[in-house]
Amino acid sequence: MSSNINLIDSFQEFKEFKNIDRPTVITVLEEVFRSMIRKRFGTDENVDVIVNPDNGDLEIWRTRVVMENGFSEDDDLEIELSDVHQYDPDLEVGDEYIEQITLESFGRRAILAARQTLVSKILELEKDEVFKKYKDREGELVIGEVYQIWKKEILVLDEDGNELILPKTEQIPADYFKKGDSIRAVVFKVDMMNSNPKIIISRTAPEFLQRLFELEVPEIFDGLITIKKIVREPGERAKVAVESYDDRIDPVGACVGMKGSRIHGIVRELRNENIDVINYTSNNILYITRALSPARISSIKIDDENKTAAVYLKPDQVSLAIGRGGHNIKLAGKLTGYEIDVYRENDEVEEDVDIEEFADEIDSWIIDELKRVGLDTAKSVLSLTEAELVRRTDLEEDTIQEILRILEAEFE
């Protein structure tokens, strides 16, 4: 029998190493056989284990020093002259005797034990590699195939056959899948449970919507447009605040696409979830106004310290601001970070007046300053206190007092 033992033939389980690089496998193989050598000979210091990474061949070479007869103190490291002459009569005292150890010489029991150890180590390594791979991919988009459907979760297999779990809580309410369907989701959470990697994927996380936008909108992928924040009620409504770093690019238009071409694919993937794309601004009044789209706001009074906003609307706009099931106002609050309260304007209250209408009484640069902070109507100015107006604008206190006098006179 050949002294070269082909490991790939001997250990059929390792013909395919899905997640482990070959050098790592070779290192594990070598360590397993060194452990066998230590058990048999007491040491592996004088043993070379050579594994061929191309075909899996194994060679074990043991080196011992030739000693005078009767002077050998350690048979594992030394061999007496009379003994070595049975194998090589030309060797003399002080020479090194190198012999090849065959795998068969360890015995069937030791080989079976090594095989079991090898199986265990490879499986452990493979699990560790899967865990590391997906832990580094949290928040990334993955595509898999539905393998099994249970009441509370779906088992999905990736292209390498790794198991991914899509819980019911991470599915869009209108999601419906059958075995064999292709599925897209993001890696939500990766844990080790009982030495097994548990990979949870999600279709309800805001990151899932963000990855879909990155796929559909090249300007986001290229970094010309950034997504500032995403809030969702999965399957119902989502609000996405976007900002452009290039004044020539309209971030909302780029995300929606010509006739909605870019956003339609995302909406279909999300089971017809309504998506409001909003132009981000640091002006809180304007930001809240945009966040409550499609409702048209009459005026807003905000309290920055307590993060609250009182929004006044015409009666026919109240339901739009709140939205079906309260989703619109709830998401607007999450997006802006303000607790928003909606108030119905009294029908008897006069119509608001655009700040531009006061150009005859108020200097144009003052009007521009008011508009810069989102105060583009008379009532939006009057809804704030004098101190708040001074704080928000670069206008002097006496200028603010004169503005208020002019605007209040309009509604007397």
CSV table of C-alpha atoms in Angstrom, one decimal:
chain,number,residue,atom,x,y,z
A,1,MET,CA,0.0,0.0,0.0
A,2,SER,CA,1.3,3.5,-0.8
A,3,SER,CA,2.7,5.4,2.1
A,4,ASN,CA,1.2,8.6,0.7
A,5,ILE,CA,-2.4,8.8,2.1
A,6,ASN,CA,-4.7,11.0,0.0
A,7,LEU,CA,-6.7,12.9,2.6
A,8,ILE,CA,-9.4,14.1,0.1
A,9,ASP,CA,-10.2,10.5,-0.7
A,10,SER,CA,-9.9,9.4,3.0
A,11,PHE,CA,-12.3,12.1,4.3
A,12,GLN,CA,-15.1,12.4,1.8
A,13,GLU,CA,-16.8,15.2,3.8
A,14,PHE,CA,-14.2,17.7,2.8
A,15,LYS,CA,-14.3,17.5,-0.9
A,16,GLU,CA,-16.0,20.9,-0.9
A,17,PHE,CA,-15.1,23.5,1.6
A,18,LYS,CA,-17.8,26.1,1.2
A,19,ASN,CA,-16.8,28.8,3.6
A,20,ILE,CA,-13.2,27.9,4.6
A,21,ASP,CA,-10.1,28.8,2.7
A,22,ARG,CA,-7.9,25.9,1.8
A,23,PRO,CA,-4.8,27.0,3.8
A,24,THR,CA,-7.0,27.0,7.0
A,25,VAL,CA,-8.2,23.5,6.2
A,26,ILE,CA,-4.6,22.3,5.6
A,27,THR,CA,-3.6,23.8,9.0
A,28,VAL,CA,-6.4,21.9,10.7
A,29,LEU,CA,-5.5,18.7,9.1
A,30,GLU,CA,-1.9,19.1,10.2
A,31,GLU,CA,-2.8,19.8,13.8
A,32,VAL,CA,-5.1,16.7,13.9
A,33,PHE,CA,-2.3,14.4,12.8
A,34,ARG,CA,0.2,16.1,15.1
A,35,SER,CA,-2.2,15.3,17.9
A,36,MET,CA,-2.2,11.6,16.8
A,37,ILE,CA,1.6,11.7,16.7
A,38,ARG,CA,1.9,13.1,20.3
A,39,LYS,CA,-0.4,10.4,21.6
A,40,ARG,CA,1.6,7.6,20.0
A,41,PHE,CA,5.2,8.9,20.3
A,42,GLY,CA,4.9,11.3,23.2
A,43,THR,CA,6.2,14.3,21.2
A,44,ASP,CA,6.0,15.8,17.7
A,45,GLU,CA,9.1,18.0,18.0
A,46,ASN,CA,11.1,15.7,15.7
A,47,VAL,CA,8.3,15.0,13.3
A,48,ASP,CA,7.5,16.8,10.0
A,49,VAL,CA,3.9,16.7,8.8
A,50,ILE,CA,3.6,17.7,5.1
A,51,VAL,CA,0.2,18.2,3.5
A,52,ASN,CA,0.0,18.8,-0.2
A,53,PRO,CA,-2.6,21.6,-0.7
A,54,ASP,CA,-3.2,20.7,-4.3
A,55,ASN,CA,-4.2,17.1,-4.0
A,56,GLY,CA,-4.4,16.5,-0.2
A,57,ASP,CA,-1.6,14.0,0.0
A,58,LEU,CA,-0.1,13.5,3.5
A,59,GLU,CA,3.5,12.6,4.4
A,60,ILE,CA,4.8,12.1,8.0
A,61,TRP,CA,8.6,12.1,8.5
A,62,ARG,CA,10.2,11.2,11.9
A,63,THR,CA,13.8,12.1,12.7
A,64,ARG,CA,15.9,10.4,15.5
A,65,VAL,CA,19.6,10.7,16.4
A,66,VAL,CA,21.7,7.5,16.2
A,67,MET,CA,23.3,6.6,19.6
A,68,GLU,CA,25.8,4.0,20.8
A,69,ASN,CA,24.2,0.7,21.9
A,70,GLY,CA,22.9,1.0,25.4
A,71,PHE,CA,23.2,4.8,25.5
A,72,SER,CA,19.7,5.7,24.2
A,73,GLU,CA,17.7,7.6,27.0
A,74,ASP,CA,14.6,8.5,24.9
A,75,ASP,CA,13.4,6.1,22.2
A,76,ASP,CA,11.1,8.8,20.9
A,77,LEU,CA,14.0,11.1,20.0
A,78,GLU,CA,16.9,8.6,19.7
A,79,ILE,CA,17.6,5.1,18.2
A,80,GLU,CA,20.5,2.7,19.0
A,81,LEU,CA,23.1,1.7,16.4
A,82,SER,CA,22.1,-2.0,16.3
A,83,ASP,CA,18.4,-1.1,15.8
A,84,VAL,CA,19.0,1.4,13.0
A,85,HIS,CA,21.3,-1.0,11.1
A,86,GLN,CA,18.3,-3.1,10.4
A,87,TYR,CA,17.0,-0.3,8.2
A,88,ASP,CA,20.1,1.4,7.1
A,89,PRO,CA,23.6,-0.2,7.7
A,90,ASP,CA,25.5,2.8,6.5
A,91,LEU,CA,24.4,5.1,9.4
A,92,GLU,CA,26.9,5.8,12.2
A,93,VAL,CA,26.6,7.3,15.7
A,94,GLY,CA,25.6,10.9,15.6
A,95,ASP,CA,23.8,10.6,12.3
A,96,GLU,CA,20.1,11.3,11.9
A,97,TYR,CA,17.7,8.5,11.0
A,98,ILE,CA,14.7,9.7,9.1
A,99,GLU,CA,11.8,7.4,8.6
A,100,GLN,CA,8.4,7.8,7.0
A,101,ILE,CA,5.4,7.0,9.2
A,102,THR,CA,2.3,5.7,7.3
A,103,LEU,CA,-1.2,6.6,8.4
A,104,GLU,CA,-2.1,2.9,8.5
A,105,SER,CA,0.5,2.3,11.2
A,106,PHE,CA,-1.6,4.3,13.7
A,107,GLY,CA,-4.3,1.7,13.7
A,108,ARG,CA,-8.0,1.8,12.7
A,109,ARG,CA,-9.2,3.1,16.0
A,110,ALA,CA,-6.8,6.1,16.0
A,111,ILE,CA,-7.7,6.9,12.4
A,112,LEU,CA,-11.5,6.8,13.1
A,113,ALA,CA,-10.9,9.1,16.2
A,114,ALA,CA,-8.9,11.5,14.0
A,115,ARG,CA,-11.6,11.5,11.4
A,116,GLN,CA,-14.2,12.4,14.0
A,117,THR,CA,-12.0,15.2,15.4
A,118,LEU,CA,-11.5,16.5,11.9
A,119,VAL,CA,-15.2,16.5,11.1
A,120,SER,CA,-15.9,18.4,14.3
A,121,LYS,CA,-13.2,21.0,13.8
A,122,ILE,CA,-14.2,21.7,10.2
A,123,LEU,CA,-17.8,22.1,11.1
A,124,GLU,CA,-16.8,24.5,13.9
A,125,LEU,CA,-14.6,26.5,11.6
A,126,GLU,CA,-17.3,26.7,9.0
A,127,LYS,CA,-19.8,28.0,11.5
A,128,ASP,CA,-17.4,30.6,12.7
A,129,GLU,CA,-16.7,31.7,9.1
A,130,VAL,CA,-20.4,32.1,8.4
A,131,PHE,CA,-20.9,34.1,11.6
A,132,LYS,CA,-18.0,36.4,10.7
A,133,LYS,CA,-19.1,36.8,7.1
A,134,TYR,CA,-22.7,37.9,8.1
A,135,LYS,CA,-21.7,39.9,11.2
A,136,ASP,CA,-19.7,42.1,8.9
A,137,ARG,CA,-22.7,42.4,6.5
A,138,GLU,CA,-25.3,43.7,9.0
A,139,GLY,CA,-27.4,46.2,7.2
A,140,GLU,CA,-26.5,44.9,3.7
A,141,LEU,CA,-28.9,43.6,1.1
A,142,VAL,CA,-29.0,39.9,0.6
A,143,ILE,CA,-30.9,37.7,-1.9
A,144,GLY,CA,-31.9,34.2,-1.1
A,145,GLU,CA,-34.4,31.5,-2.0
A,146,VAL,CA,-37.3,30.5,0.2
A,147,TYR,CA,-36.7,26.9,1.3
A,148,GLN,CA,-39.2,26.3,4.0
A,149,ILE,CA,-42.2,28.2,5.4
A,150,TRP,CA,-43.4,28.0,9.0
A,151,LYS,CA,-46.1,29.9,10.9
A,152,LYS,CA,-43.7,32.3,12.6
A,153,GLU,CA,-40.8,32.5,10.2
A,154,ILE,CA,-39.4,31.6,6.8
A,155,LEU,CA,-36.2,29.7,6.2
A,156,VAL,CA,-34.2,31.2,3.3
A,157,LEU,CA,-31.0,29.8,1.8
A,158,ASP,CA,-28.3,32.1,0.3
A,159,GLU,CA,-26.3,31.2,-2.8
A,160,ASP,CA,-23.8,29.2,-0.6
A,161,GLY,CA,-26.6,27.2,1.1
A,162,ASN,CA,-26.3,29.2,4.4
A,163,GLU,CA,-29.6,29.4,6.4
A,164,LEU,CA,-31.2,32.8,6.9
A,165,ILE,CA,-34.3,33.4,9.0
A,166,LEU,CA,-37.0,35.8,8.1
A,167,PRO,CA,-39.3,36.1,11.1
A,168,LYS,CA,-43.0,37.1,10.7
A,169,THR,CA,-42.3,40.3,12.6
A,170,GLU,CA,-39.7,41.3,10.0
A,171,GLN,CA,-42.0,40.6,7.0
A,172,ILE,CA,-44.2,43.3,5.4
A,173,PRO,CA,-47.8,42.5,6.3
A,174,ALA,CA,-48.8,41.9,2.6
A,175,ASP,CA,-45.8,39.7,2.0
A,176,TYR,CA,-46.6,36.3,0.6
A,177,PHE,CA,-44.0,33.8,-0.4
A,178,LYS,CA,-43.9,30.2,-1.5
A,179,LYS,CA,-41.1,27.7,-1.7
A,180,GLY,CA,-38.6,28.5,-4.4
A,181,ASP,CA,-39.4,32.2,-4.5
A,182,SER,CA,-36.5,34.6,-4.6
A,183,ILE,CA,-36.5,37.0,-1.7
A,184,ARG,CA,-34.7,40.3,-0.9
A,185,ALA,CA,-34.0,41.6,2.6
A,186,VAL,CA,-31.3,43.1,4.7
A,187,VAL,CA,-29.1,41.4,7.3
A,188,PHE,CA,-30.8,42.6,10.5
A,189,LYS,CA,-29.1,40.7,13.4
A,190,VAL,CA,-26.4,38.0,13.6
A,191,ASP,CA,-25.9,36.0,16.9
A,192,MET,CA,-24.2,32.8,17.9
A,193,MET,CA,-26.7,30.4,19.6
A,194,ASN,CA,-25.5,27.1,20.9
A,195,SER,CA,-22.4,27.4,18.7
A,196,ASN,CA,-24.6,27.9,15.6
A,197,PRO,CA,-24.8,31.2,13.8
A,198,LYS,CA,-28.4,32.6,13.7
A,199,ILE,CA,-28.8,35.1,10.9
A,200,ILE,CA,-32.0,37.2,11.1
A,201,ILE,CA,-33.0,39.1,7.9
A,202,SER,CA,-35.6,41.9,7.6
A,203,ARG,CA,-37.9,43.5,5.1
A,204,THR,CA,-39.3,46.0,7.5
A,205,ALA,CA,-36.1,47.7,8.7
A,206,PRO,CA,-35.4,51.3,7.4
A,207,GLU,CA,-32.1,50.0,6.0
A,208,PHE,CA,-34.0,47.7,3.6
A,209,LEU,CA,-35.7,50.8,2.0
A,210,GLN,CA,-32.3,52.6,2.0
A,211,ARG,CA,-30.6,49.7,0.1
A,212,LEU,CA,-33.4,49.7,-2.5
A,213,PHE,CA,-32.9,53.4,-3.1
A,214,GLU,CA,-29.2,52.9,-3.5
A,215,LEU,CA,-29.9,50.3,-6.2
A,216,GLU,CA,-32.5,52.4,-8.1
A,217,VAL,CA,-30.9,55.9,-7.7
A,218,PRO,CA,-27.3,56.1,-9.0
A,219,GLU,CA,-26.9,59.6,-7.5
A,220,ILE,CA,-27.3,58.0,-4.0
A,221,PHE,CA,-24.9,55.2,-4.8
A,222,ASP,CA,-22.4,57.7,-6.0
A,223,GLY,CA,-22.8,59.9,-2.9
A,224,LEU,CA,-24.2,63.0,-4.7
A,225,ILE,CA,-27.4,62.6,-2.8
A,226,THR,CA,-27.5,61.4,0.8
A,227,ILE,CA,-30.4,59.9,2.7
A,228,LYS,CA,-30.6,61.8,6.0
A,229,LYS,CA,-33.3,59.6,7.6
A,230,ILE,CA,-35.9,57.0,6.9
A,231,VAL,CA,-39.0,56.2,8.9
A,232,ARG,CA,-41.5,53.5,8.0
A,233,GLU,CA,-44.8,51.9,8.9
A,234,PRO,CA,-44.1,48.7,6.8
A,235,GLY,CA,-46.6,48.1,4.1
A,236,GLU,CA,-48.4,51.4,4.8
A,237,ARG,CA,-46.3,54.5,4.5
A,238,ALA,CA,-42.6,55.6,4.6
A,239,LYS,CA,-41.0,59.0,4.7
A,240,VAL,CA,-37.5,59.6,3.3
A,241,ALA,CA,-35.5,62.8,3.9
A,242,VAL,CA,-32.9,63.4,1.2
A,243,GLU,CA,-30.3,66.1,0.6
A,244,SER,CA,-28.2,66.9,-2.4
A,245,TYR,CA,-24.5,67.9,-2.3
A,246,ASP,CA,-24.8,69.3,-5.8
A,247,ASP,CA,-27.0,72.4,-6.3
A,248,ARG,CA,-27.7,71.3,-9.8
A,249,ILE,CA,-29.4,68.1,-8.7
A,250,ASP,CA,-32.9,68.0,-7.3
A,251,PRO,CA,-32.8,65.2,-4.7
A,252,VAL,CA,-36.5,64.6,-4.7
A,253,GLY,CA,-36.8,64.5,-8.5
A,254,ALA,CA,-33.8,62.2,-8.8
A,255,CYS,CA,-35.2,59.7,-6.3
A,256,VAL,CA,-38.7,59.7,-7.9
A,257,GLY,CA,-37.4,59.6,-11.5
A,258,MET,CA,-39.1,60.5,-14.7
A,259,LYS,CA,-42.8,59.9,-14.2
A,260,GLY,CA,-42.0,57.9,-11.1
A,261,SER,CA,-39.8,55.4,-13.0
A,262,ARG,CA,-37.3,55.0,-10.2
A,263,ILE,CA,-39.6,54.8,-7.2
A,264,HIS,CA,-42.2,52.5,-8.8
A,265,GLY,CA,-40.0,49.4,-8.5
A,266,ILE,CA,-39.3,50.2,-4.8
A,267,VAL,CA,-43.0,50.6,-4.1
A,268,ARG,CA,-43.8,47.3,-5.8
A,269,GLU,CA,-41.1,45.5,-3.7
A,270,LEU,CA,-42.6,47.0,-0.6
A,271,ARG,CA,-46.1,45.8,-1.5
A,272,ASN,CA,-47.4,49.2,-2.5
A,273,GLU,CA,-46.1,51.1,0.5
A,274,ASN,CA,-46.7,54.8,0.0
A,275,ILE,CA,-43.3,56.6,-0.1
A,276,ASP,CA,-43.0,60.4,0.6
A,277,VAL,CA,-39.6,61.7,-0.5
A,278,ILE,CA,-38.8,65.0,1.3
A,279,ASN,CA,-36.1,67.6,0.7
A,280,TYR,CA,-34.2,67.8,4.0
A,281,THR,CA,-33.7,71.2,5.6
A,282,SER,CA,-32.3,72.4,9.0
A,283,ASN,CA,-35.1,74.9,9.2
A,284,ASN,CA,-37.4,73.0,11.6
A,285,ILE,CA,-40.6,74.9,10.6
A,286,LEU,CA,-40.1,74.1,6.9
A,287,TYR,CA,-39.0,70.6,7.7
A,288,ILE,CA,-42.2,69.9,9.6
A,289,THR,CA,-44.2,71.5,6.9
A,290,ARG,CA,-42.6,69.2,4.3
A,291,ALA,CA,-42.9,66.1,6.6
A,292,LEU,CA,-46.7,66.5,6.8
A,293,SER,CA,-47.1,66.4,3.1
A,294,PRO,CA,-49.5,66.1,1.3
A,295,ALA,CA,-51.4,68.3,3.8
A,296,ARG,CA,-51.1,72.1,3.3
A,297,ILE,CA,-50.1,73.8,6.6
A,298,SER,CA,-51.6,77.2,7.5
A,299,SER,CA,-49.2,78.0,10.3
A,300,ILE,CA,-46.9,76.3,12.8
A,301,LYS,CA,-45.8,77.2,16.4
A,302,ILE,CA,-42.9,75.2,17.6
A,303,ASP,CA,-41.2,74.8,21.0
A,304,ASP,CA,-37.6,73.8,20.4
A,305,GLU,CA,-36.9,73.2,24.1
A,306,ASN,CA,-39.6,70.6,24.5
A,307,LYS,CA,-39.5,69.4,20.9
A,308,THR,CA,-43.2,70.0,20.3
A,309,ALA,CA,-45.0,71.6,17.4
A,310,ALA,CA,-48.6,73.0,17.1
A,311,VAL,CA,-49.7,72.8,13.5
A,312,TYR,CA,-52.8,74.7,12.3
A,313,LEU,CA,-54.7,73.6,9.2
A,314,LYS,CA,-57.9,74.3,7.4
A,315,PRO,CA,-60.6,71.8,8.2
A,316,ASP,CA,-60.2,70.0,4.9
A,317,GLN,CA,-56.5,69.5,5.4
A,318,VAL,CA,-56.7,67.9,8.9
A,319,SER,CA,-57.4,64.4,7.7
A,320,LEU,CA,-54.6,64.6,5.2
A,321,ALA,CA,-52.1,65.6,7.9
A,322,ILE,CA,-53.2,62.8,10.2
A,323,GLY,CA,-53.4,60.2,7.4
A,324,ARG,CA,-55.0,56.8,7.4
A,325,GLY,CA,-54.6,55.2,10.7
A,326,GLY,CA,-52.6,58.2,11.9
A,327,HIS,CA,-49.6,57.0,9.9
A,328,ASN,CA,-48.8,60.4,8.3
A,329,ILE,CA,-48.5,62.5,11.5
A,330,LYS,CA,-46.8,59.6,13.4
A,331,LEU,CA,-44.1,59.3,10.7
A,332,ALA,CA,-43.7,63.1,10.4
A,333,GLY,CA,-43.0,63.2,14.2
A,334,LYS,CA,-40.5,60.4,13.9
A,335,LEU,CA,-38.8,62.0,10.9
A,336,THR,CA,-38.4,65.5,12.5
A,337,GLY,CA,-38.0,64.5,16.1
A,338,TYR,CA,-41.0,66.7,17.2
A,339,GLU,CA,-44.2,65.7,18.9
A,340,ILE,CA,-46.8,67.2,16.5
A,341,ASP,CA,-50.2,68.3,17.5
A,342,VAL,CA,-52.8,69.2,14.8
A,343,TYR,CA,-55.3,72.0,15.3
A,344,ARG,CA,-58.3,72.8,13.2
A,345,GLU,CA,-58.4,76.5,12.2
A,346,ASN,CA,-61.6,78.3,13.1
A,347,ASP,CA,-63.7,78.7,10.0
A,348,GLU,CA,-64.3,82.4,10.9
A,349,VAL,CA,-60.5,83.1,10.9
A,350,GLU,CA,-59.6,85.3,8.0
A,351,GLU,CA,-57.4,83.9,5.2
A,352,ASP,CA,-53.7,84.1,5.8
A,353,VAL,CA,-51.7,86.7,3.8
A,354,ASP,CA,-48.4,86.0,2.0
A,355,ILE,CA,-45.6,88.0,3.5
A,356,GLU,CA,-44.8,89.4,0.0
A,357,GLU,CA,-48.1,91.3,0.2
A,358,PHE,CA,-46.5,93.7,2.7
A,359,ALA,CA,-43.7,94.8,0.4
A,360,ASP,CA,-45.0,98.4,0.5
A,361,GLU,CA,-44.6,98.6,4.3
A,362,ILE,CA,-41.7,96.2,5.0
A,363,ASP,CA,-38.3,96.4,3.3
A,364,SER,CA,-37.5,93.6,0.9
A,365,TRP,CA,-34.4,92.5,2.8
A,366,ILE,CA,-36.5,92.0,5.9
A,367,ILE,CA,-39.0,90.0,4.0
A,368,ASP,CA,-36.2,87.9,2.6
A,369,GLU,CA,-34.8,87.3,6.1
A,370,LEU,CA,-38.3,86.1,7.3
A,371,LYS,CA,-38.6,83.8,4.3
A,372,ARG,CA,-35.1,82.4,5.0
A,373,VAL,CA,-36.3,81.0,8.3
A,374,GLY,CA,-39.5,79.6,6.8
A,375,LEU,CA,-41.9,82.5,7.7
A,376,ASP,CA,-43.5,83.2,4.4
A,377,THR,CA,-47.0,84.2,5.6
A,378,ALA,CA,-48.3,86.8,8.1
A,379,LYS,CA,-49.8,84.2,10.4
A,380,SER,CA,-46.6,82.1,10.5
A,381,VAL,CA,-44.8,85.2,11.8
A,382,LEU,CA,-47.6,86.1,14.3
A,383,SER,CA,-47.6,82.5,15.6
A,384,LEU,CA,-44.2,83.2,17.2
A,385,THR,CA,-43.3,85.3,20.2
A,386,GLU,CA,-41.2,88.5,19.8
A,387,ALA,CA,-38.3,86.8,21.6
A,388,GLU,CA,-38.6,83.7,19.4
A,389,LEU,CA,-38.5,85.9,16.2
A,390,VAL,CA,-35.4,87.7,17.5
A,391,ARG,CA,-33.7,84.4,18.2
A,392,ARG,CA,-34.5,82.9,14.8
A,393,THR,CA,-33.7,85.8,12.6
A,394,ASP,CA,-30.8,88.4,12.4
A,395,LEU,CA,-33.3,91.2,12.9
A,396,GLU,CA,-33.2,93.8,15.7
A,397,GLU,CA,-35.8,93.8,18.4
A,398,ASP,CA,-37.3,97.2,17.3
A,399,THR,CA,-37.5,95.9,13.7
A,400,ILE,CA,-39.4,92.8,14.9
A,401,GLN,CA,-41.8,95.0,16.9
A,402,GLU,CA,-42.5,97.2,13.9
A,403,ILE,CA,-43.1,94.0,11.7
A,404,LEU,CA,-45.6,92.6,14.3
A,405,ARG,CA,-47.4,96.0,14.5
A,406,ILE,CA,-47.9,96.0,10.7
A,407,LEU,CA,-49.0,92.4,10.5
A,408,GLU,CA,-51.4,92.6,13.4
A,409,ALA,CA,-53.1,95.6,11.8
A,410,GLU,CA,-53.9,93.5,8.8
A,411,PHE,CA,-56.2,91.3,11.0
A,412,GLU,CA,-57.8,93.9,13.2
